[in-house]
Coordinates of C-alpha atoms in Angstrom, one line a residue:
Chain A
M1 CA 36.9 -9.0 4.9
S2 CA 33.7 -7.8 3.8
S3 CA 33.5 -5.1 6.2
P4 CA 30.2 -3.6 7.5
G5 CA 31.8 -0.2 6.5
R6 CA 30.8 1.8 9.5
D7 CA 33.8 3.5 9.7
A8 CA 33.8 4.2 6.1
R9 CA 31.0 6.8 6.5
V10 CA 33.6 9.5 7.6
V11 CA 34.9 9.3 4.0
S12 CA 34.1 12.6 2.0
R13 CA 31.2 12.2 -0.1
P14 CA 31.6 14.4 -3.4
R15 CA 28.2 13.9 -4.7
D16 CA 27.7 15.4 -8.3
Y17 CA 26.5 18.5 -7.4
A18 CA 27.0 20.2 -10.6
D19 CA 24.5 17.8 -11.9
R20 CA 22.0 18.4 -9.4
V21 CA 22.2 22.2 -9.7
S22 CA 21.7 21.9 -13.5
Q23 CA 18.5 20.0 -12.6
T24 CA 16.7 22.4 -10.4
T25 CA 13.9 22.8 -13.0
N26 CA 13.3 20.3 -15.7
E27 CA 13.3 22.9 -18.6
P28 CA 15.0 23.6 -20.8
R29 CA 16.1 20.1 -21.5
D30 CA 16.6 18.0 -24.6
A31 CA 13.0 16.8 -25.6
S32 CA 14.0 14.3 -28.3
V33 CA 13.0 11.3 -26.2
Q34 CA 10.3 8.9 -27.5
P35 CA 6.9 10.8 -27.8
D36 CA 4.0 9.3 -26.0
P37 CA 2.7 6.2 -28.0
A38 CA -0.9 6.9 -26.7
P39 CA -3.8 6.9 -29.1
G40 CA -3.6 10.0 -31.3
G41 CA 0.2 10.5 -30.7
A42 CA 2.5 10.3 -33.5
V43 CA 5.2 7.5 -33.3
P44 CA 8.6 8.3 -34.3
A45 CA 9.8 6.9 -37.8
P46 CA 11.8 3.8 -37.3
G47 CA 15.5 4.6 -36.9
T48 CA 14.6 7.8 -35.4
P49 CA 17.6 8.6 -33.1
V50 CA 16.7 8.8 -29.6
V51 CA 18.7 10.6 -27.1
D52 CA 18.2 11.6 -23.5
T53 CA 20.4 14.3 -22.3
A54 CA 18.6 14.8 -19.0
G55 CA 21.1 15.4 -16.4
S56 CA 23.6 16.7 -18.9
S57 CA 24.6 20.4 -19.0
A58 CA 23.1 20.6 -22.4
G59 CA 20.7 23.7 -22.5
T60 CA 19.6 23.5 -26.1
S61 CA 17.0 21.0 -27.6
A62 CA 18.6 18.7 -30.3
G63 CA 15.4 18.6 -32.2
T64 CA 12.3 16.5 -31.8
A65 CA 11.6 13.2 -33.0
A66 CA 10.0 13.1 -36.7
G67 CA 6.2 13.5 -36.6
A68 CA 5.9 14.2 -32.8
T69 CA 3.9 17.1 -31.8
S70 CA 5.1 19.4 -29.1
D71 CA 2.5 17.9 -26.9
D72 CA 3.6 14.2 -27.4
V73 CA 7.2 15.4 -26.6
Q74 CA 5.9 17.1 -23.4
R75 CA 4.1 14.1 -22.3
A76 CA 6.9 11.8 -23.1
E77 CA 9.2 14.0 -20.8
D78 CA 6.5 14.3 -18.1
R79 CA 6.3 10.4 -18.1
L80 CA 10.1 10.1 -17.7
D81 CA 10.0 12.6 -14.9
L82 CA 7.6 10.5 -12.9
L83 CA 9.4 7.3 -13.5
G84 CA 12.8 9.1 -12.5
L85 CA 11.2 10.4 -9.2
L86 CA 10.1 6.8 -8.5
A87 CA 13.4 5.2 -9.4
Y88 CA 15.1 7.8 -7.2
T89 CA 12.8 7.0 -4.3
E90 CA 13.5 3.4 -4.4
L91 CA 17.3 4.1 -4.3
T92 CA 16.7 6.3 -1.2
S93 CA 14.4 3.5 0.3
F94 CA 17.2 1.1 -0.4
A95 CA 19.7 3.2 1.6
R96 CA 17.2 3.8 4.4
L97 CA 16.4 0.1 4.8
A98 CA 20.0 -0.7 4.6
A99 CA 21.0 1.8 7.5
S100 CA 18.0 0.4 9.4
S101 CA 19.5 -3.0 9.0
E102 CA 22.6 -2.0 10.2
Q103 CA 21.0 -0.7 13.3
A104 CA 18.5 -3.4 13.9
P105 CA 18.1 -4.7 17.5
A106 CA 18.8 -8.5 16.5
V107 CA 19.9 -10.7 13.5
R108 CA 16.5 -11.7 12.6
E109 CA 15.3 -8.0 11.8
R110 CA 18.8 -7.3 10.3
L111 CA 18.2 -10.1 8.0
E112 CA 14.7 -9.0 7.1
L113 CA 15.7 -5.4 6.4
A114 CA 18.5 -6.4 4.2
R115 CA 16.3 -8.4 2.1
Y116 CA 13.7 -5.5 1.8
A117 CA 16.7 -3.3 0.9
A118 CA 17.6 -5.7 -1.9
R119 CA 14.0 -5.7 -3.2
A120 CA 14.0 -1.8 -3.4
V121 CA 16.9 -2.4 -5.7
Q122 CA 15.0 -4.8 -7.8
R123 CA 12.0 -2.5 -8.0
Q124 CA 14.2 0.4 -9.1
G125 CA 15.5 -1.9 -11.7
Q126 CA 12.0 -2.5 -13.1
V127 CA 11.6 1.5 -13.3
L128 CA 15.0 1.9 -14.8
A129 CA 14.4 -0.7 -17.4
R130 CA 11.0 1.2 -18.3
I131 CA 13.0 4.4 -18.5
A132 CA 15.5 2.8 -21.0
E133 CA 12.6 1.3 -23.1
L134 CA 11.3 4.8 -23.6
G135 CA 14.6 6.2 -24.7
G136 CA 15.5 7.8 -21.5
D137 CA 18.9 7.6 -20.0
P138 CA 18.2 5.9 -16.5
T139 CA 21.1 7.3 -14.6
A140 CA 20.4 10.9 -15.8
R141 CA 16.9 10.5 -14.8
I142 CA 18.0 9.5 -11.3
A143 CA 20.5 12.1 -11.1
G144 CA 18.0 14.7 -12.0
F145 CA 16.2 14.0 -8.6
D146 CA 19.5 13.6 -6.5
G147 CA 19.0 15.5 -3.0
I148 CA 15.4 16.2 -3.2
Y149 CA 14.9 14.6 0.2
D150 CA 18.1 15.8 1.8
D151 CA 16.2 18.7 3.5
Y152 CA 13.4 16.2 5.0
E153 CA 16.4 14.0 6.0
A154 CA 18.0 16.7 8.0
R155 CA 14.8 17.9 9.7
T156 CA 13.4 14.5 10.6
T157 CA 16.1 12.7 12.7
P158 CA 14.4 9.7 14.5
S159 CA 15.5 9.3 18.1
T160 CA 14.0 5.7 18.6
W161 CA 14.0 2.6 16.6
W162 CA 10.2 3.0 16.4
E163 CA 10.4 6.6 15.2
G164 CA 12.6 5.3 12.4
L165 CA 10.2 2.6 11.2
L166 CA 7.3 5.3 11.3
K167 CA 9.4 7.5 9.2
G168 CA 9.8 4.9 6.4
Y169 CA 6.1 4.0 6.8
V170 CA 4.8 7.5 6.7
G171 CA 7.4 9.0 4.3
H172 CA 7.1 6.1 1.6
G173 CA 3.3 6.0 1.8
I174 CA 3.1 9.5 0.8
V175 CA 5.5 9.2 -2.1
D176 CA 3.4 6.1 -3.2
D177 CA 0.1 8.0 -2.9
F178 CA 1.7 10.8 -4.9
C179 CA 2.4 8.4 -7.6
R180 CA -0.8 6.9 -7.5
L181 CA -2.3 10.2 -8.1
A182 CA -0.2 10.8 -11.3
V183 CA -0.4 7.0 -12.6
D184 CA -3.4 7.6 -14.6
G185 CA -1.8 10.3 -16.7
L186 CA 0.8 7.7 -18.0
D187 CA 0.7 5.1 -21.0
E188 CA -0.5 1.7 -20.0
A189 CA 2.9 0.0 -19.8
S190 CA 4.3 2.6 -17.6
R191 CA 1.4 2.6 -15.5
A192 CA 1.6 -1.0 -15.0
V193 CA 5.2 -0.8 -13.8
V194 CA 4.4 2.0 -11.4
L195 CA 1.5 0.4 -10.0
E196 CA 3.4 -2.8 -9.4
V197 CA 6.3 -1.1 -7.9
V198 CA 4.0 0.8 -5.5
L199 CA 2.2 -2.2 -4.5
D200 CA 5.3 -4.3 -3.9
S201 CA 7.0 -1.4 -1.9
E202 CA 3.9 -1.1 0.4
A203 CA 4.2 -4.9 1.2
D204 CA 7.7 -4.4 2.3
E205 CA 6.9 -1.4 4.6
S206 CA 5.6 -4.3 6.9
A207 CA 6.9 -2.1 10.0
A208 CA 3.2 -1.5 10.2
D209 CA 2.5 -4.7 12.3
E210 CA 5.5 -3.9 14.7
L211 CA 4.2 -0.3 15.0
L212 CA 0.7 -1.4 15.8
R213 CA 1.9 -3.9 18.5
A214 CA 4.2 -1.2 20.0
A215 CA 1.4 1.5 20.0
Q216 CA -1.2 -1.2 21.6
A217 CA 1.3 -2.1 24.1
D218 CA 2.2 1.2 25.6
A219 CA -0.2 4.2 25.5
A220 CA 2.8 6.7 26.1
V221 CA 4.7 5.2 23.1
A222 CA 1.4 5.5 21.0
S223 CA 1.1 9.1 22.1
R224 CA 4.7 9.9 21.2
L225 CA 4.6 8.1 17.7
A226 CA 1.2 10.1 17.0
L227 CA 3.0 13.4 17.5
W228 CA 6.1 12.1 15.5
G229 CA 3.8 11.3 12.7
R230 CA 2.2 14.7 12.6
R231 CA 5.7 16.2 12.4
L232 CA 6.8 13.6 9.4
V233 CA 3.5 14.4 7.5
G234 CA 4.0 18.1 7.6
E235 CA 7.6 17.7 6.4
S236 CA 6.7 15.1 3.8
L237 CA 4.1 17.5 2.3
G238 CA 6.7 20.2 2.2
V239 CA 8.6 18.0 -0.1
V240 CA 5.6 17.2 -2.3
Q241 CA 5.0 21.0 -2.6
A242 CA 8.5 21.5 -3.6
L243 CA 8.3 18.8 -6.3
L244 CA 5.1 20.3 -7.7
A245 CA 6.6 23.7 -7.8
S246 CA 9.9 22.7 -9.6
R247 CA 8.5 19.9 -11.8
P248 CA 5.4 21.1 -13.6
G249 CA 5.3 17.8 -15.7
L250 CA 4.2 16.1 -12.4
A251 CA 1.3 18.2 -12.0
R252 CA 0.4 17.8 -15.6
L253 CA 0.3 14.2 -15.3
I254 CA -1.9 14.4 -12.2
A255 CA -4.4 16.7 -14.1
A256 CA -4.3 14.3 -17.0
G257 CA -5.1 11.5 -14.8
A258 CA -8.0 13.1 -13.1
A259 CA -9.4 14.2 -16.7
R260 CA -9.2 10.7 -18.0
D261 CA -10.7 9.3 -14.8
A262 CA -13.6 11.8 -15.2
A263 CA -14.2 11.1 -18.7
E264 CA -14.5 7.4 -17.8
R265 CA -17.1 8.1 -15.2
P266 CA -20.3 9.6 -16.9
G267 CA -21.6 12.5 -14.6
A268 CA -18.4 12.7 -12.7
V269 CA -16.9 16.3 -12.2
Q270 CA -13.2 16.7 -12.8
P271 CA -11.5 18.2 -9.8
R272 CA -9.4 21.2 -9.8
T273 CA -6.3 19.2 -9.2
D274 CA -4.2 22.2 -8.0
Q275 CA -1.6 22.0 -5.2
A276 CA -4.2 22.4 -2.4
W277 CA -6.3 19.2 -3.8
V278 CA -3.0 17.2 -4.2
L279 CA -2.1 18.0 -0.5
S280 CA -5.7 17.3 0.9
R281 CA -5.8 14.1 -1.0
L282 CA -2.4 12.9 0.5
T283 CA -3.4 14.1 4.0
A284 CA -6.6 12.1 3.6
E285 CA -4.4 8.9 2.7
H286 CA -2.0 9.6 5.6
T287 CA -4.9 9.8 8.2
R288 CA -6.1 6.4 7.0
R289 CA -2.7 5.0 7.3
M290 CA -2.2 6.4 10.7
G291 CA -5.6 5.0 11.7
R292 CA -4.3 1.4 10.7
L293 CA -1.5 1.7 13.2
G294 CA -4.2 3.0 16.0
L295 CA -2.5 6.3 16.0
A296 CA -4.0 9.7 15.8
A297 CA -3.2 11.5 12.8
Chain B
M1 CA 9.6 9.7 2.1
S2 CA 12.0 6.9 1.6
S3 CA 14.8 8.7 3.3
P4 CA 18.6 7.9 2.9
G5 CA 18.4 7.5 6.8
R6 CA 21.8 9.1 7.1
D7 CA 20.5 10.7 10.4
A8 CA 19.3 7.5 11.6
R9 CA 22.7 6.3 12.3
V10 CA 22.8 8.2 15.6
V11 CA 20.2 5.8 16.8
S12 CA 21.4 3.2 19.3
R13 CA 22.3 -0.1 18.1
P14 CA 21.5 -2.8 20.7
R15 CA 22.8 -5.8 18.8
D16 CA 22.1 -9.0 20.4
Y17 CA 25.2 -9.2 22.4
A18 CA 24.0 -12.1 24.7
D19 CA 23.6 -14.2 21.7
R20 CA 27.2 -13.4 20.5
V21 CA 28.8 -14.0 24.1
S22 CA 27.0 -17.6 24.0
Q23 CA 28.6 -18.4 20.7
T24 CA 32.2 -17.5 21.2
T25 CA 33.0 -21.1 20.6
N26 CA 30.8 -23.5 18.8
E27 CA 31.0 -26.3 21.6
P28 CA 29.2 -27.5 23.4
R29 CA 26.2 -27.2 21.0
D30 CA 23.1 -29.1 20.3
A31 CA 24.4 -31.7 17.8
S32 CA 21.2 -33.1 16.6
V33 CA 21.3 -31.4 13.0
Q34 CA 21.3 -33.8 10.2
P35 CA 24.4 -35.8 9.8
D36 CA 26.5 -35.8 6.7
P37 CA 24.9 -37.9 4.0
A38 CA 28.4 -38.8 2.5
P39 CA 29.2 -42.3 1.4
G40 CA 29.7 -44.3 4.5
G41 CA 28.1 -41.9 6.7
A42 CA 24.8 -43.3 8.3
V43 CA 21.4 -41.4 7.4
P44 CA 18.9 -40.6 10.0
A45 CA 15.7 -42.8 10.0
P46 CA 12.7 -41.2 8.4
G47 CA 10.9 -38.8 10.9
T48 CA 13.8 -38.2 12.9
P49 CA 13.5 -35.0 14.6
V50 CA 15.9 -32.3 13.4
V51 CA 16.5 -29.5 15.7
D52 CA 19.2 -26.8 15.7
T53 CA 19.7 -24.9 18.6
A54 CA 22.8 -23.2 17.9
G55 CA 22.6 -19.6 18.9
S56 CA 20.3 -20.5 21.8
S57 CA 21.5 -20.8 25.3
A58 CA 21.2 -24.5 25.6
G59 CA 24.4 -25.8 26.6
T60 CA 23.6 -29.3 26.6
S61 CA 23.2 -31.8 23.7
A62 CA 19.6 -33.0 23.2
G63 CA 20.8 -36.3 21.9
T64 CA 22.1 -37.4 18.3
A65 CA 19.9 -38.4 15.5
A66 CA 19.1 -42.1 15.4
G67 CA 21.8 -44.2 13.4
A68 CA 24.4 -41.3 13.0
T69 CA 27.9 -41.7 14.4
S70 CA 29.3 -38.9 16.5
D71 CA 31.7 -38.5 13.5
D72 CA 28.7 -37.8 11.1
V73 CA 27.0 -35.6 13.8
Q74 CA 30.4 -33.5 13.9
R75 CA 30.8 -33.3 10.1
A76 CA 27.2 -31.8 10.0
E77 CA 28.0 -29.4 12.4
D78 CA 31.2 -28.4 11.0
R79 CA 29.5 -28.0 7.6
L80 CA 27.0 -25.6 9.2
D81 CA 29.7 -23.6 10.6
L82 CA 31.3 -23.0 7.1
L83 CA 27.8 -22.1 5.6
G84 CA 27.1 -19.8 8.8
L85 CA 30.4 -18.0 8.2
L86 CA 29.8 -17.7 4.4
A87 CA 26.2 -16.1 5.0
Y88 CA 27.3 -13.8 7.7
T89 CA 30.2 -12.4 5.4
E90 CA 27.6 -11.9 2.6
L91 CA 25.5 -10.0 5.3
T92 CA 28.4 -7.7 6.0
S93 CA 29.1 -7.4 2.4
F94 CA 25.8 -6.0 1.8
A95 CA 26.3 -3.6 4.7
R96 CA 29.7 -2.4 3.3
L97 CA 28.4 -2.1 -0.3
A98 CA 25.4 -0.1 0.9
A99 CA 27.6 2.2 2.9
S100 CA 29.8 2.6 -0.2
S101 CA 26.9 3.4 -2.3
E102 CA 25.8 6.1 0.0
Q103 CA 29.2 7.7 -0.1
A104 CA 29.7 7.0 -4.0
P105 CA 31.0 10.2 -5.9
A106 CA 28.3 10.2 -8.5
V107 CA 24.7 8.5 -9.1
R108 CA 26.4 5.9 -11.6
E109 CA 28.6 4.4 -9.0
R110 CA 25.7 4.7 -6.4
L111 CA 23.3 2.5 -8.5
E112 CA 26.1 0.2 -9.4
L113 CA 27.0 -0.4 -5.6
A114 CA 23.3 -0.6 -4.6
R115 CA 22.9 -3.3 -7.4
Y116 CA 26.1 -5.2 -5.8
A117 CA 24.6 -4.9 -2.3
A118 CA 21.4 -6.6 -3.5
R119 CA 23.3 -9.4 -5.2
A120 CA 25.0 -10.1 -1.8
V121 CA 21.5 -10.3 -0.2
Q122 CA 20.6 -12.9 -2.8
R123 CA 23.8 -15.0 -2.3
Q124 CA 23.2 -14.8 1.3
G125 CA 19.7 -16.3 0.6
Q126 CA 21.3 -19.3 -1.2
V127 CA 23.4 -20.1 1.6
L128 CA 20.5 -19.7 4.3
A129 CA 18.4 -22.0 2.0
R130 CA 21.1 -24.6 2.1
I131 CA 21.4 -24.3 5.9
A132 CA 17.7 -24.8 6.1
E133 CA 17.7 -28.0 3.9
L134 CA 20.4 -29.4 6.3
G135 CA 18.0 -28.7 9.1
G136 CA 19.8 -25.9 10.6
D137 CA 18.3 -22.8 11.8
P138 CA 19.5 -19.9 9.3
T139 CA 19.2 -17.0 11.7
A140 CA 21.0 -18.8 14.6
R141 CA 23.8 -19.9 12.3
I142 CA 24.3 -16.3 11.3
A143 CA 24.1 -14.9 14.7
G144 CA 26.7 -17.4 15.7
F145 CA 29.2 -15.3 13.9
D146 CA 27.8 -11.9 14.7
G147 CA 30.6 -9.5 15.5
I148 CA 33.6 -11.5 14.1
Y149 CA 34.7 -8.5 11.8
D150 CA 33.9 -5.6 14.4
D151 CA 37.6 -5.5 15.5
Y152 CA 38.9 -5.6 11.8
E153 CA 36.5 -2.7 11.1
A154 CA 37.7 -0.8 14.0
R155 CA 41.1 -1.1 13.0
T156 CA 40.9 -0.4 9.0
T157 CA 39.2 2.8 8.6
P158 CA 39.7 3.9 5.0
S159 CA 40.7 7.5 4.4
T160 CA 39.8 7.8 0.8
W161 CA 37.4 6.3 -1.7
W162 CA 40.2 3.7 -3.2
E163 CA 41.2 2.7 0.2
G164 CA 37.6 1.9 0.8
L165 CA 37.4 -0.1 -2.4
L166 CA 40.6 -1.9 -1.9
K167 CA 39.5 -2.9 1.7
G168 CA 36.4 -4.8 0.1
Y169 CA 38.7 -6.3 -2.6
V170 CA 41.3 -7.6 -0.4
G171 CA 39.1 -8.6 2.7
H172 CA 36.6 -10.4 0.6
G173 CA 39.3 -12.0 -1.2
I174 CA 40.9 -13.5 1.6
V175 CA 37.4 -14.8 3.1
D176 CA 36.6 -16.4 -0.3
D177 CA 40.0 -18.1 -0.4
F178 CA 39.3 -19.3 3.2
C179 CA 36.0 -20.8 2.0
R180 CA 37.9 -22.5 -1.0
L181 CA 40.4 -24.1 1.3
A182 CA 37.4 -25.6 3.3
V183 CA 35.0 -26.3 0.5
D184 CA 36.6 -29.9 -0.5
G185 CA 35.4 -30.9 3.1
L186 CA 31.9 -30.5 2.2
D187 CA 29.1 -32.6 0.7
E188 CA 28.6 -32.1 -3.0
A189 CA 25.4 -29.9 -2.8
S190 CA 26.9 -27.7 -0.1
R191 CA 30.1 -27.5 -2.0
A192 CA 28.2 -26.4 -5.1
V193 CA 26.4 -23.7 -3.2
V194 CA 29.8 -22.4 -1.7
L195 CA 31.6 -22.4 -5.1
E196 CA 28.6 -20.6 -6.7
V197 CA 28.7 -17.9 -4.0
V198 CA 32.3 -17.3 -4.0
L199 CA 32.6 -17.1 -7.8
D200 CA 29.6 -14.7 -7.9
S201 CA 30.9 -12.6 -5.2
E202 CA 34.2 -12.3 -6.9
A203 CA 32.5 -10.8 -10.1
D204 CA 30.9 -8.2 -8.0
E205 CA 34.0 -7.1 -6.6
S206 CA 34.6 -5.5 -9.7
A207 CA 36.4 -2.6 -8.0
A208 CA 39.6 -4.4 -9.5
D209 CA 39.4 -2.5 -12.7
E210 CA 39.0 1.0 -11.1
L211 CA 41.7 0.4 -8.6
L212 CA 44.1 -0.5 -11.6
R213 CA 43.3 2.3 -13.5
A214 CA 43.9 4.6 -10.5
A215 CA 47.1 2.8 -9.6
Q216 CA 48.3 3.1 -13.2
A217 CA 47.5 6.7 -13.4
D218 CA 49.1 8.0 -10.5
A219 CA 52.4 6.3 -8.9
A220 CA 51.9 8.2 -5.4
V221 CA 48.3 6.4 -5.3
A222 CA 49.8 3.1 -6.3
S223 CA 52.3 3.4 -3.5
R224 CA 49.9 4.4 -0.9
L225 CA 47.5 1.7 -1.8
A226 CA 50.2 -0.9 -1.7
L227 CA 51.1 0.2 1.7
W228 CA 47.4 0.0 2.6
G229 CA 47.0 -3.4 1.2
R230 CA 49.8 -4.7 3.4
R231 CA 48.0 -3.3 6.5
L232 CA 44.8 -5.0 5.1
V233 CA 46.2 -8.3 4.7
G234 CA 47.8 -8.4 8.1
E235 CA 44.5 -7.6 9.8
S236 CA 42.4 -9.8 7.7
L237 CA 44.8 -12.9 8.4
G238 CA 44.3 -11.9 12.2
V239 CA 40.7 -12.5 11.6
V240 CA 41.3 -15.9 10.1
Q241 CA 43.6 -16.8 12.9
A242 CA 41.0 -16.0 15.4
L243 CA 38.3 -18.1 13.5
L244 CA 40.6 -21.1 13.4
A245 CA 41.1 -20.9 17.0
S246 CA 37.4 -20.5 18.1
R247 CA 36.0 -22.7 15.5
P248 CA 37.8 -26.1 15.4
G249 CA 35.3 -27.3 12.8
L250 CA 36.5 -25.0 10.0
A251 CA 40.1 -26.5 10.6
R252 CA 38.7 -29.9 10.4
L253 CA 36.9 -29.3 7.1
I254 CA 40.3 -27.8 5.6
A255 CA 42.0 -31.0 6.7
A256 CA 39.2 -33.2 5.3
G257 CA 39.5 -31.3 2.1
A258 CA 43.0 -31.6 1.7
A259 CA 42.8 -35.3 2.6
R260 CA 40.3 -35.9 -0.1
D261 CA 42.4 -33.9 -2.6
A262 CA 45.5 -36.0 -1.8
A263 CA 43.7 -39.3 -2.2
E264 CA 42.4 -38.3 -5.7
R265 CA 45.7 -37.6 -6.7
P266 CA 48.0 -40.7 -6.7
G267 CA 51.6 -39.7 -5.4
A268 CA 50.4 -36.5 -3.7
V269 CA 51.6 -35.8 -0.3
Q270 CA 48.7 -34.6 1.9
P271 CA 50.0 -31.3 3.4
R272 CA 49.9 -30.6 7.2
T273 CA 47.0 -28.1 7.0
D274 CA 48.0 -26.4 10.1
Q275 CA 47.4 -22.8 10.9
A276 CA 50.7 -21.7 9.5
W277 CA 49.8 -23.6 6.2
V278 CA 46.4 -21.8 5.8
L279 CA 48.1 -18.6 6.5
S280 CA 50.6 -19.0 3.8
R281 CA 48.1 -20.2 1.3
L282 CA 46.0 -17.3 1.9
T283 CA 48.9 -14.9 1.7
A284 CA 50.1 -16.4 -1.7
E285 CA 46.5 -15.7 -3.1
H286 CA 46.6 -12.4 -1.8
T287 CA 50.0 -11.5 -3.6
R288 CA 48.6 -12.8 -6.6
R289 CA 45.4 -10.6 -6.3
M290 CA 47.6 -7.5 -5.6
G291 CA 49.7 -8.2 -8.6
R292 CA 46.6 -8.1 -10.8
L293 CA 46.3 -4.6 -9.6
G294 CA 49.7 -3.7 -10.4
L295 CA 50.4 -3.3 -6.8
A296 CA 53.2 -4.6 -4.6
A297 CA 51.9 -7.0 -1.8

């Protein structure tokens, strides 16, 4: 009868914990994915077997692609890490938007949020397709990030519809900004996919208009939401910190992107791109984002 | 942070109850939607205003389209009823598949169910587009059916993952079969949309393979699922009975379809198409469906 499945939520949920435990760091990991085809990087000989065992319990490398340097292999691995993070984030966006759809106050919002949820699945498909093109295993790459938002979830339970909307707007915005910081460290094709996905997902988080109206209409609502926003950004930055610590590849991409950016602008000084720099950049973007809602960050 | 939103489920859910209450029957209702363009039916004069106030609290008719007979108007209204039912069913499919995705035992199933949920939204979009083409208000047409599965939901809580899968397979199958019984009463363009949607949704309820394997592997599982299937079909047929009683337009479509079918086959006797006939047809299809799983109906 195509049930909304509300009751089904009591069914136990044996998520693949073994998989997650084996992925708390991204090394050691099979490194025989396709190396970075960027200028100067060696490309694999035709017919070179491409195997991605990320997410499996294999702890030893099956060997590197013929002709690839260890730098190429690491770059390829880092790239798959960022794509995996983005794909997993879209999967959780789907789940969040679907749950919001179920709880929407009226059918119009319910339909709109269902459409947004469907678009998150489409965006995820774009990222997974790129992972597959690069010789990665899409499912394993997503599984490698499974659970990274669980703690954040447990600590930020919205108590109103507006708080739920702001949670999506703030949380998604910070992940998008994080991907933007790292995107210049990618090859061109992957970069295009990431930027398209980030841009499209921002358009869908159109909660901004509704939040702006709610905040303008009621100063008490605005003040409560501003407080909630500060809580959300603190928790979100905690997730980013944990990611940077457990996934050195993401930090390498950010550094590579900043280096490329500095090289292209004569006279520009390359920033330090350490954790404090990343967090300050994300905080600045968050402040701008809250400002667009008329809320104090 | 694109949260899975599990916690958000505790947020109160002020669905538009007033809307639902005003829609417990489909009459009286504004009847000035586009009349049936079938051969013999008068078409509205160009520029005839088309207004669909289904779902509003308007209790009086705003008048019929110029040149349309009351039969045409009723046919147009009945058609929008079936399309609204199908669109609402796809919305609840989306919600059910999204919830199953959240509870899936591993990332692979989680991704697959998210894709199915997204496809349900796309199918819904096809139906809503047809409603709009016919001059109906898509949101109001969906809102008119809001809540029809709530009682079914409350009475069929799956206690295992398999029971949840079977619930989708059985429940969705019965609604699809119901739409098939009524589809021959539609105009050609609407008929094509409904058949395409029904066919596509069946392909997505691919739980059949997994259920078949589970039943073949363990006789105790097969026996429990057979029992659960009997429970589900009873509850599903209860929903159909309630629909036929509250929406006479759906029964009219089924009768019109059977009449057309009989007219096209010389010597065929037109069936009575009463409630008992509808339920017996749906039960027979259900029995075949359970048979494909190797389960006794």
